[in-house]
Coordinates of C-alpha atoms in Angstrom, one line a residue:
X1 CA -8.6 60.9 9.2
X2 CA -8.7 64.4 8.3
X3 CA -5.9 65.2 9.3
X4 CA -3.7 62.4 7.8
X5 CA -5.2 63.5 4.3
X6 CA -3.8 66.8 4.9
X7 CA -0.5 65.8 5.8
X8 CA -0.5 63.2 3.0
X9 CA -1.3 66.4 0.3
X10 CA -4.6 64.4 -0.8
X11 CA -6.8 67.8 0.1
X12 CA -3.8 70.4 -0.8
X13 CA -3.0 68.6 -4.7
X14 CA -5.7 66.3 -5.1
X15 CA -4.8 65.6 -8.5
X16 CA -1.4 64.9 -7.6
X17 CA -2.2 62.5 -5.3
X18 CA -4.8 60.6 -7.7
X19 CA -2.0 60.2 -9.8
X20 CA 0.0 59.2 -7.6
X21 CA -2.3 56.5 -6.1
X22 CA -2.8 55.2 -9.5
X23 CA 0.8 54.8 -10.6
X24 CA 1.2 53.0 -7.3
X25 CA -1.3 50.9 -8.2
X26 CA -0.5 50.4 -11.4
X27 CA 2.8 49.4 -11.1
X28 CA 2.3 46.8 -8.6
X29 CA 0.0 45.2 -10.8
X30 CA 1.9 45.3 -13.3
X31 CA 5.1 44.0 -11.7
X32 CA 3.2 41.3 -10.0
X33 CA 1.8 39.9 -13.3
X34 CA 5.2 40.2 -15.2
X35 CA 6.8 38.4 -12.1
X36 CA 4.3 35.6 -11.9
X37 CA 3.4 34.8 -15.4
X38 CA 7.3 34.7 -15.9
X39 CA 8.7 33.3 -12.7
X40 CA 5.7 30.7 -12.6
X41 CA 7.0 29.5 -16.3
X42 CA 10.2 29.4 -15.4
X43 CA 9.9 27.1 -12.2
X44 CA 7.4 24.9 -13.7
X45 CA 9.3 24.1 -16.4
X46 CA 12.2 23.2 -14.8
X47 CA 10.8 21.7 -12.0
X48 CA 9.2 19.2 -14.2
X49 CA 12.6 18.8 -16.8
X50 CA 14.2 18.1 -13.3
X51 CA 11.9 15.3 -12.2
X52 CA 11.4 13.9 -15.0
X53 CA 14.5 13.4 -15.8
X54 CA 15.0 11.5 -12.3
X55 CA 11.7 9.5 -13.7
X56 CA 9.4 10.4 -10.6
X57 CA 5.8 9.5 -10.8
X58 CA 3.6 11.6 -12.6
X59 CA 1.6 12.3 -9.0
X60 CA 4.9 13.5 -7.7
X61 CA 5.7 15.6 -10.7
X62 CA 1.7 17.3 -10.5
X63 CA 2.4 18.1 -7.0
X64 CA 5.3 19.4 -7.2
X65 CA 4.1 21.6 -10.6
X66 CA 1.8 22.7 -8.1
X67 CA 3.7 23.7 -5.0
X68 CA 6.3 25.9 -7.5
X69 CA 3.6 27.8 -9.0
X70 CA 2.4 28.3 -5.4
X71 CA 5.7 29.8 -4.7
X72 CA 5.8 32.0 -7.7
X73 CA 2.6 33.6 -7.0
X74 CA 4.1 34.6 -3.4
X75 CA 7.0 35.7 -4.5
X76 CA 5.5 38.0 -6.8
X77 CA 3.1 39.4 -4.3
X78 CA 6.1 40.2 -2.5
X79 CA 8.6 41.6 -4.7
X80 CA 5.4 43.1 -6.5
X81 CA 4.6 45.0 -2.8
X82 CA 8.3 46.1 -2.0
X83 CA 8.9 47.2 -6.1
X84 CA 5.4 49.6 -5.8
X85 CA 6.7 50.8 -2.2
X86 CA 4.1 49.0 0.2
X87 CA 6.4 47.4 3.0
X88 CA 3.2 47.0 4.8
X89 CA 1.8 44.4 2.3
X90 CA 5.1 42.4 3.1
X91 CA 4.5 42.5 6.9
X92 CA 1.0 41.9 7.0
X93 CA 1.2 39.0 4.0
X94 CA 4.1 37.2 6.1
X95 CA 1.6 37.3 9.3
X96 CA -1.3 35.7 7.6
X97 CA 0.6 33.1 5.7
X98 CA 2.3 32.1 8.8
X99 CA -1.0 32.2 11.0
X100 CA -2.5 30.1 8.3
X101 CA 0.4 27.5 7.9
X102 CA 0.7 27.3 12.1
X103 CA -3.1 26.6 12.1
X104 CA -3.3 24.4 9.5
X105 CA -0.5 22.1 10.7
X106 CA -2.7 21.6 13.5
X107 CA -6.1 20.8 11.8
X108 CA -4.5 19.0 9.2
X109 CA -1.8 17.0 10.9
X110 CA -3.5 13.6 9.7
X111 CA -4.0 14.6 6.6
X112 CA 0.3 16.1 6.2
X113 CA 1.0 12.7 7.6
X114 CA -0.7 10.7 4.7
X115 CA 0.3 13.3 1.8
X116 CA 3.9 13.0 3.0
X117 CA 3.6 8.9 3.4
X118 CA 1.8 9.3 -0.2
X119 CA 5.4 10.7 -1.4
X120 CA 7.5 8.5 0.3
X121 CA 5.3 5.4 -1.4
X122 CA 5.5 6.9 -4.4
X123 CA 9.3 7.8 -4.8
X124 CA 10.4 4.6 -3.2
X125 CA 7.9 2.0 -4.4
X126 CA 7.6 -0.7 -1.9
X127 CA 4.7 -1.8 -4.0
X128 CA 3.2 -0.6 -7.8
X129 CA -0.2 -0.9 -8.9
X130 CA -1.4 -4.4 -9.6
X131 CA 0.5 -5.7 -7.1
X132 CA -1.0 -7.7 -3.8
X133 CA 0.3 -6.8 -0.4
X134 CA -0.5 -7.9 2.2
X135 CA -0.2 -6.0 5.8
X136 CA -1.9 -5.8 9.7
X137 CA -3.9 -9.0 8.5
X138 CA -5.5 -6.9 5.8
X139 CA -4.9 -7.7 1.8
X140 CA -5.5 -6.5 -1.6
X141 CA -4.3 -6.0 -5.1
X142 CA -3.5 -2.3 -5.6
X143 CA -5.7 -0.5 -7.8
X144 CA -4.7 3.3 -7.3
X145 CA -1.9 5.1 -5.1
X146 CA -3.0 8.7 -5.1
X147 CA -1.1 11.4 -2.6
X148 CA -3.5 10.6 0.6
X149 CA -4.8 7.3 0.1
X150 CA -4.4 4.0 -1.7
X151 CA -7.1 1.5 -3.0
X152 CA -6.8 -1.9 -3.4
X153 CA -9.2 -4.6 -4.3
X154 CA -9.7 -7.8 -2.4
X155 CA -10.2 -11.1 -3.6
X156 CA -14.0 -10.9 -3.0
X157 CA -13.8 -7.9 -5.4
X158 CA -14.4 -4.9 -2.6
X159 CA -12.6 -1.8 -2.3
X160 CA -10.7 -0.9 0.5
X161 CA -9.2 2.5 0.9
X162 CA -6.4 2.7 3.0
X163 CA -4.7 6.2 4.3
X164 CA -1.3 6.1 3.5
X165 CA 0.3 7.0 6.7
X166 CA -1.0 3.0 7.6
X167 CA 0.8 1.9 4.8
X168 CA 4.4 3.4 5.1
X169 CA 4.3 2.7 9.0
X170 CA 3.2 -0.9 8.7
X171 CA 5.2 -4.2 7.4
X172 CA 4.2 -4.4 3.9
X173 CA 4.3 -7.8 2.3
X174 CA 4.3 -7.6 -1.1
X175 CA 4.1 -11.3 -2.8
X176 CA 4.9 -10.1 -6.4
X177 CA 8.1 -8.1 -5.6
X178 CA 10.4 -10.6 -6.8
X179 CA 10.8 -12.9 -10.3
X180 CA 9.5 -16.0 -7.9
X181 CA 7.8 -16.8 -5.4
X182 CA 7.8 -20.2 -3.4
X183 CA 4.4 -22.3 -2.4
X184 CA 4.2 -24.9 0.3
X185 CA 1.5 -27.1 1.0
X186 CA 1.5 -29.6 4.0
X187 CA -0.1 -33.2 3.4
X188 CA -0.4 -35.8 6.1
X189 CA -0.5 -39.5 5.5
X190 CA -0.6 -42.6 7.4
X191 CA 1.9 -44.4 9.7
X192 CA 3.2 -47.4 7.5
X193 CA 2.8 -45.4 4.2
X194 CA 5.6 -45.9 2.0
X195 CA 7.3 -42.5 2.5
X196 CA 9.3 -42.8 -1.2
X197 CA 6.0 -43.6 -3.0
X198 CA 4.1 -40.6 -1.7
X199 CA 6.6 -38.2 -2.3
X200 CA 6.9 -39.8 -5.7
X201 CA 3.3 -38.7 -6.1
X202 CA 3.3 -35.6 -5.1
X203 CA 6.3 -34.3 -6.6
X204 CA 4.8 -36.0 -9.9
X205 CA 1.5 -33.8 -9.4
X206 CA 3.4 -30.8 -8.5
X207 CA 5.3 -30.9 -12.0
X208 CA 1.9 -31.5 -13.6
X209 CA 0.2 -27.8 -12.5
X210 CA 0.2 -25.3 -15.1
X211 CA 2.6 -22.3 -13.6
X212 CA 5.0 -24.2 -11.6
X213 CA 8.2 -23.9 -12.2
X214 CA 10.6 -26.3 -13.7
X215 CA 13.8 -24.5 -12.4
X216 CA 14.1 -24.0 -8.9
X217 CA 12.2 -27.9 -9.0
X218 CA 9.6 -29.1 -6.9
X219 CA 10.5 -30.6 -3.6
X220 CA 8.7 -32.7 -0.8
X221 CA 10.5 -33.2 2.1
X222 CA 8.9 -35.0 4.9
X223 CA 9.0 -32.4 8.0
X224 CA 6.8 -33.6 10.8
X225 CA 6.2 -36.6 12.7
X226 CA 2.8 -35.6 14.0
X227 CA 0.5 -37.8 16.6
X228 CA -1.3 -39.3 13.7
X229 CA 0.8 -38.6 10.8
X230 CA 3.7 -37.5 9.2
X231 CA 3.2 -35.0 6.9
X232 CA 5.5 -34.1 4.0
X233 CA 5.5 -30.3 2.5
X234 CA 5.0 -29.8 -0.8
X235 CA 7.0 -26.7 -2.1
X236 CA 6.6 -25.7 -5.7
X237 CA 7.9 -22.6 -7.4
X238 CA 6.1 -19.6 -9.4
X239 CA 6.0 -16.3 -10.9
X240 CA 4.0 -14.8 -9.2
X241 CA 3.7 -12.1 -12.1
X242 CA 1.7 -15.1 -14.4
X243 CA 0.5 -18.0 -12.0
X244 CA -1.5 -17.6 -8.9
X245 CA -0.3 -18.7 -6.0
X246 CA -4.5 -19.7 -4.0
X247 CA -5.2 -21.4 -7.8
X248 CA -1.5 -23.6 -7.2
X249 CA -2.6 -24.5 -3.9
X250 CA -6.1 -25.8 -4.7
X251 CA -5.5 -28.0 -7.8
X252 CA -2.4 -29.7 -5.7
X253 CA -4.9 -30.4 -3.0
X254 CA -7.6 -31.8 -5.5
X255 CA -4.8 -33.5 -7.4
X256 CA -2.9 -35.2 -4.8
X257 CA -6.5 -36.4 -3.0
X258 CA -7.2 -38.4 -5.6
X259 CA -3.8 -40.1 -6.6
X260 CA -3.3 -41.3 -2.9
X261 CA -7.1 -42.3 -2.9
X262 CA -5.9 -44.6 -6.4
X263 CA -2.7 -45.4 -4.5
X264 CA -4.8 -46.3 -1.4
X265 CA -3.0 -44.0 0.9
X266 CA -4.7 -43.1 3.1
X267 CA -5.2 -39.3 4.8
X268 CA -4.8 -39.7 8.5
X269 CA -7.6 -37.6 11.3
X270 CA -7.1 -36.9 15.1
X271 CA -8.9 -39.4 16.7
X272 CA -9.0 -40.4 20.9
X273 CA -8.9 -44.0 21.7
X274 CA -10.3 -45.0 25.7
X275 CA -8.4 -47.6 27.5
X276 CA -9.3 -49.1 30.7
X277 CA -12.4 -50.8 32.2
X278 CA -15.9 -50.1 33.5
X279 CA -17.5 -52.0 36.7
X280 CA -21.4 -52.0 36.5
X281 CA -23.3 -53.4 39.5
X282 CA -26.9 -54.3 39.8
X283 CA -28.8 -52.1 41.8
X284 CA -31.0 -53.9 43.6
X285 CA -34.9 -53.8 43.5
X286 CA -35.4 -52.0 47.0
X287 CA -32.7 -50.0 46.2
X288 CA -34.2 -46.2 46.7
X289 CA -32.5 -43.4 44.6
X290 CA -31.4 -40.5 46.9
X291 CA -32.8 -37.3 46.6

């Protein structure tokens, strides 16, 4: 050590080398903070004119805020390190940041997944918040797409939160996408009903529901001539936006129930009838049941 300060000229000018250590130090600081304050404005700023212009979410316009002011503040370092003359900075700076990322990618591979599903659902919007989407035989109305996760609510009122990575590699269903959205309901009646007066009722009851639509128009084809019925489905349209499509189904049911009960139509129900005889004989009195 001793030695090195002698060959450096610490011992033989130690003022000199002071100084020198100072101005060293000085500088880089100084370049560093004129670098990042500036070059961390700069991408920012245009980062976010850039994106906002292309009208990305506000999550996607935060993260990516973040990541430029991330890369300001290593470029700095670095151009900070090679302006004050300390190439070993550089070297040793590029080994951690790459031992960190390599490590990280293999802690954290779950968690990259989700962030980068986040994006995707976010820049492409298969579904927005408020929406209900259904997928995997899970459901809920979104309440909250961050980066990692997404919350939803379901209809009993609990909170599901749901990585993202499930989301963007599962079939989404999402029943308020579009302007409309069609609801069927299947009723069964008897053999011998008159099949013009039912549907007479039903597509009168249908136009009778708050929410359904007037234009595409209720329909009620008859569809399946079952073992004990033939059954006619119901198809009404709504916006799924305003109207409900569980509350639709329900008041058709209750509706329809009690106009064919008026009409006395009646609602068919599986049912096995027996054919064929039985022989019973007499056992006689002496007759002694075998063990």
């Amino acid at each position: 050590m001793t030695t090195q300060l002698l060959q450096g000229g610490l011992l033989a000018d130690p003022v000199g080398s002071v100084v020198s250590v100072v101005v060293t130090i000085v500088t880089f600081v100084v370049s560093f903070l004129v670098l990042y304050l500036v070059g961390k404005s700069i991408l920012v700023r245009t980062t976010k004119e850039a994106l906002n212009q292309r009208d990305y979410s506000p999550a996607i316009v935060s993260l990516s805020s973040s990541i430029s002011g991330a890369i300001a503040l290593f470029a700095a370092v670095a151009i900070a390190a090679t302006v004050a003359g300390f190439p070993m900075i550089l070297g040793a700076f590029a080994t951690i940041f790459g031992a960190l990322a390599l490590g990280f990618a293999f802690a954290a591979s779950d968690i990259v997944q989700n962030f980068v599903a986040g994006v995707f659902i976010l820049k492409d919007k298969p579904f927005e918040i408020g929406d209900y989407i259904e997928w995997d035989g899970n459901g809920g109305i979104v309440r909250e797409i961050d980066l990692r996760v997404s919350k939803l609510d379901t209809w009993d009122n609990e909170q599901l939160t749901v990585p993202n990575g499930d989301l963007a590699n599962a079939v989404v269903k999402n029943v308020q996408a579009n302007d409309t959205r069609r609801v069927t309901v299947d009723f069964g009646v008897d053999y011998g009903t008159d099949v013009d007066r039912a549907r007479d009722i039903l597509l009168d009851e249908a136009a009778k529901i708050d929410g359904v639509l007037a234009d595409p128009e209720p329909a009620a084809p008859l569809t399946t001539l079952g073992d004990s019925a033939i059954v006619f489905n119901l198809r009404v349209w709504i916006d799924p936006a305003e109207t409900g499509a569980g509350g639709v189904k329900h008041a058709l049911t209750e509706n329809v129930m009690h106009r064919f009960d008026e009409a006395d139509i009646g609602f068919p129900y599986p049912h096995t009838e027996l054919v064929g005889s039985l022989d019973v004989n007499q056992v006689g009195q002496g007759a002694m049941a075998d063990d």
